[in-house]
Amino acid sequence: MGKNLVGNHIRKLRFNHDEMTQQQLADKVGVTRQTIVALEKGNYSPSLELAFRIAHTFNLPLEEIFYYGENTKQ
Amino acid sequence: MGKNLVGNHIRKLRFNHDEMTQQQLADKVGVTRQTIVALEKGNYSPSLELAFRIAHTFNLPLEEIFYYGENTKQ
DNA sequence: ACATAATGTAAAATAAACCATACATAAAGT
DNA sequence: ACTTTATGTATGGTTTATTTTACATTATGT
């Protein structure tokens, strides 16, 4: 599986943004809900392109959503 | 090939950092030289994980190296 | 009780990132 | 002339991200 070293705050951010649902976020950034599920679970790290789109959706700099480090849970 | 919308300043940064070579950068971030070549050419956008490692190598925030937009050349 | 909406989980298929290898070219040094 | 170093280019193979489909669960509303 190859150890994913990138974590994120997507789940928290969804609830801070008008209780946005997984499906709504998926639609906004142009992926399927399964992709959002996988990212929230930390199954793998997204493409840089997708990371940018998610950051844009939440109006935040990319590095306030995604972080790199040993501790996948920050 | 799927239209890459992410650009970067890797090539410029290599020369600003002690004339770092493609191979040296590749070694530092743990990929092959071919991957660096492909990134500089804009063939595709890296994984978020690799993007983080590159940013770390140059001691810069990720978004000062990679950018998202219509104009792939900034 | 029934329907609907949000989420969890799983597996097979496709697409994209990345590797391995190989050869070619141009510049720089000896 | 020869060697070395950095880079460009190409191709086939492996790994990882993402899609598609499908079914289960829990909560909410009627």
Short mmCIF file of N, CA, C and O in Angstrom, two decimals, chain A residues 6-52:
data_model
loop_
_atom_site.label_atom_id
_atom_site.label_comp_id
_atom_site.label_asym_id
_atom_site.label_seq_id
_atom_site.Cartn_x
_atom_site.Cartn_y
_atom_site.Cartn_z
N VAL A 6 0.85 12.01 3.60
CA VAL A 6 0.16 13.29 3.54
C VAL A 6 -1.19 13.20 4.23
O VAL A 6 -1.97 12.30 3.94
N GLY A 7 -1.43 14.11 5.16
CA GLY A 7 -2.72 14.16 5.84
C GLY A 7 -3.49 15.40 5.43
O GLY A 7 -2.96 16.26 4.72
N ASN A 8 -4.73 15.50 5.87
CA ASN A 8 -5.54 16.66 5.48
C ASN A 8 -6.65 16.93 6.50
O ASN A 8 -6.94 16.12 7.36
N HIS A 9 -7.26 18.11 6.34
CA HIS A 9 -8.34 18.53 7.24
C HIS A 9 -9.67 18.60 6.51
O HIS A 9 -10.56 19.36 6.90
N ILE A 10 -9.80 17.81 5.46
CA ILE A 10 -10.99 17.93 4.62
C ILE A 10 -12.28 17.75 5.41
O ILE A 10 -13.19 18.56 5.32
N ARG A 11 -12.32 16.70 6.20
CA ARG A 11 -13.57 16.40 6.92
C ARG A 11 -14.00 17.57 7.81
O ARG A 11 -15.14 18.01 7.76
N LYS A 12 -13.05 18.08 8.59
CA LYS A 12 -13.35 19.23 9.45
C LYS A 12 -13.87 20.39 8.61
O LYS A 12 -14.88 21.01 8.93
N LEU A 13 -13.18 20.65 7.51
CA LEU A 13 -13.53 21.81 6.68
C LEU A 13 -14.92 21.68 6.07
O LEU A 13 -15.64 22.66 5.94
N ARG A 14 -15.30 20.48 5.71
CA ARG A 14 -16.65 20.28 5.16
C ARG A 14 -17.71 20.78 6.11
O ARG A 14 -18.66 21.44 5.72
N PHE A 15 -17.53 20.48 7.39
CA PHE A 15 -18.55 20.84 8.37
C PHE A 15 -18.51 22.33 8.68
O PHE A 15 -19.53 22.92 9.05
N ASN A 16 -17.36 22.96 8.49
CA ASN A 16 -17.26 24.40 8.70
C ASN A 16 -17.77 25.20 7.51
O ASN A 16 -17.90 26.41 7.58
N HIS A 17 -18.03 24.51 6.43
CA HIS A 17 -18.51 25.21 5.24
C HIS A 17 -19.93 24.80 4.93
O HIS A 17 -20.17 23.96 4.06
N ASP A 18 -20.86 25.36 5.69
CA ASP A 18 -22.26 25.15 5.37
C ASP A 18 -22.62 23.67 5.40
O ASP A 18 -23.45 23.22 4.63
N GLU A 19 -21.95 22.92 6.30
CA GLU A 19 -22.24 21.49 6.41
C GLU A 19 -22.20 20.81 5.05
O GLU A 19 -23.06 20.01 4.70
N MET A 20 -21.20 21.14 4.30
CA MET A 20 -21.07 20.57 2.96
C MET A 20 -20.95 19.05 3.00
O MET A 20 -20.23 18.50 3.83
N THR A 21 -21.68 18.40 2.12
CA THR A 21 -21.68 16.95 2.10
C THR A 21 -20.55 16.40 1.22
O THR A 21 -20.02 17.10 0.37
N GLN A 22 -20.20 15.14 1.43
CA GLN A 22 -19.15 14.51 0.61
C GLN A 22 -19.47 14.65 -0.87
O GLN A 22 -18.61 14.99 -1.68
N GLN A 23 -20.72 14.38 -1.20
CA GLN A 23 -21.14 14.44 -2.60
C GLN A 23 -21.01 15.86 -3.16
O GLN A 23 -20.57 16.06 -4.30
N GLN A 24 -21.39 16.84 -2.37
CA GLN A 24 -21.31 18.24 -2.83
C GLN A 24 -19.86 18.64 -3.09
O GLN A 24 -19.56 19.26 -4.11
N LEU A 25 -18.99 18.28 -2.17
CA LEU A 25 -17.58 18.59 -2.37
C LEU A 25 -17.05 17.88 -3.61
O LEU A 25 -16.37 18.49 -4.45
N ALA A 26 -17.39 16.61 -3.74
CA ALA A 26 -16.96 15.84 -4.91
C ALA A 26 -17.38 16.54 -6.20
O ALA A 26 -16.58 16.70 -7.13
N ASP A 27 -18.64 16.98 -6.25
CA ASP A 27 -19.15 17.66 -7.44
C ASP A 27 -18.35 18.94 -7.71
O ASP A 27 -17.96 19.22 -8.83
N LYS A 28 -18.14 19.72 -6.65
CA LYS A 28 -17.45 21.00 -6.82
C LYS A 28 -16.04 20.84 -7.39
O LYS A 28 -15.60 21.66 -8.17
N VAL A 29 -15.35 19.82 -6.95
CA VAL A 29 -13.97 19.65 -7.40
C VAL A 29 -13.85 18.67 -8.56
O VAL A 29 -12.75 18.45 -9.08
N GLY A 30 -14.98 18.08 -8.95
CA GLY A 30 -14.97 17.25 -10.15
C GLY A 30 -14.41 15.85 -9.99
O GLY A 30 -13.74 15.35 -10.88
N VAL A 31 -14.67 15.23 -8.85
CA VAL A 31 -14.32 13.82 -8.67
C VAL A 31 -15.54 13.08 -8.15
O VAL A 31 -16.60 13.68 -7.95
N THR A 32 -15.40 11.79 -7.91
CA THR A 32 -16.51 11.04 -7.36
C THR A 32 -16.47 11.08 -5.84
O THR A 32 -15.44 11.43 -5.25
N ARG A 33 -17.57 10.72 -5.24
CA ARG A 33 -17.63 10.71 -3.78
C ARG A 33 -16.60 9.76 -3.20
O ARG A 33 -16.02 10.02 -2.14
N GLN A 34 -16.37 8.64 -3.88
CA GLN A 34 -15.40 7.66 -3.39
C GLN A 34 -14.02 8.27 -3.19
O GLN A 34 -13.30 7.90 -2.27
N THR A 35 -13.66 9.18 -4.06
CA THR A 35 -12.36 9.84 -3.94
C THR A 35 -12.30 10.65 -2.66
O THR A 35 -11.31 10.60 -1.92
N ILE A 36 -13.37 11.38 -2.36
CA ILE A 36 -13.42 12.17 -1.12
C ILE A 36 -13.34 11.24 0.09
O ILE A 36 -12.57 11.49 1.03
N VAL A 37 -14.09 10.16 0.05
CA VAL A 37 -14.06 9.19 1.14
C VAL A 37 -12.63 8.71 1.36
O VAL A 37 -12.13 8.70 2.50
N ALA A 38 -11.96 8.31 0.28
CA ALA A 38 -10.60 7.79 0.38
C ALA A 38 -9.65 8.83 0.95
O ALA A 38 -8.79 8.52 1.77
N LEU A 39 -9.81 10.08 0.53
CA LEU A 39 -8.93 11.14 1.03
C LEU A 39 -9.17 11.37 2.52
O LEU A 39 -8.22 11.47 3.30
N GLU A 40 -10.42 11.43 2.93
CA GLU A 40 -10.73 11.65 4.34
C GLU A 40 -10.20 10.51 5.19
O GLU A 40 -9.74 10.72 6.31
N LYS A 41 -10.25 9.30 4.65
CA LYS A 41 -9.73 8.15 5.38
C LYS A 41 -8.21 8.10 5.36
O LYS A 41 -7.60 7.33 6.09
N GLY A 42 -7.60 8.90 4.49
CA GLY A 42 -6.15 8.91 4.39
C GLY A 42 -5.60 7.72 3.62
O GLY A 42 -4.45 7.34 3.80
N ASN A 43 -6.42 7.13 2.78
CA ASN A 43 -5.99 5.97 2.00
C ASN A 43 -4.84 6.30 1.06
O ASN A 43 -3.96 5.50 0.85
N TYR A 44 -4.89 7.47 0.48
CA TYR A 44 -3.79 7.91 -0.37
C TYR A 44 -3.80 9.42 -0.44
O TYR A 44 -4.76 10.07 0.01
N SER A 45 -2.74 10.00 -1.01
CA SER A 45 -2.71 11.45 -1.17
C SER A 45 -3.15 11.80 -2.57
O SER A 45 -2.88 11.07 -3.52
N PRO A 46 -3.85 12.91 -2.72
CA PRO A 46 -4.42 13.27 -4.02
C PRO A 46 -3.35 13.73 -5.00
O PRO A 46 -2.21 13.97 -4.61
N SER A 47 -3.72 13.87 -6.23
CA SER A 47 -2.85 14.54 -7.19
C SER A 47 -2.74 16.00 -6.77
O SER A 47 -3.61 16.54 -6.08
N LEU A 48 -1.66 16.65 -7.18
CA LEU A 48 -1.48 18.06 -6.84
C LEU A 48 -2.61 18.89 -7.42
O LEU A 48 -3.10 19.84 -6.81
N GLU A 49 -3.05 18.50 -8.59
CA GLU A 49 -4.13 19.23 -9.25
C GLU A 49 -5.40 19.19 -8.41
O GLU A 49 -6.04 20.22 -8.18
N LEU A 50 -5.76 18.03 -7.94
CA LEU A 50 -6.96 17.90 -7.11
C LEU A 50 -6.78 18.67 -5.80
O LEU A 50 -7.70 19.35 -5.34
N ALA A 51 -5.60 18.60 -5.22
CA ALA A 51 -5.33 19.33 -3.99
C ALA A 51 -5.58 20.82 -4.18
O ALA A 51 -6.19 21.48 -3.33
N PHE A 52 -5.14 21.36 -5.32
CA PHE A 52 -5.36 22.77 -5.62
C PHE A 52 -6.85 23.09 -5.71
O PHE A 52 -7.32 24.10 -5.20
#
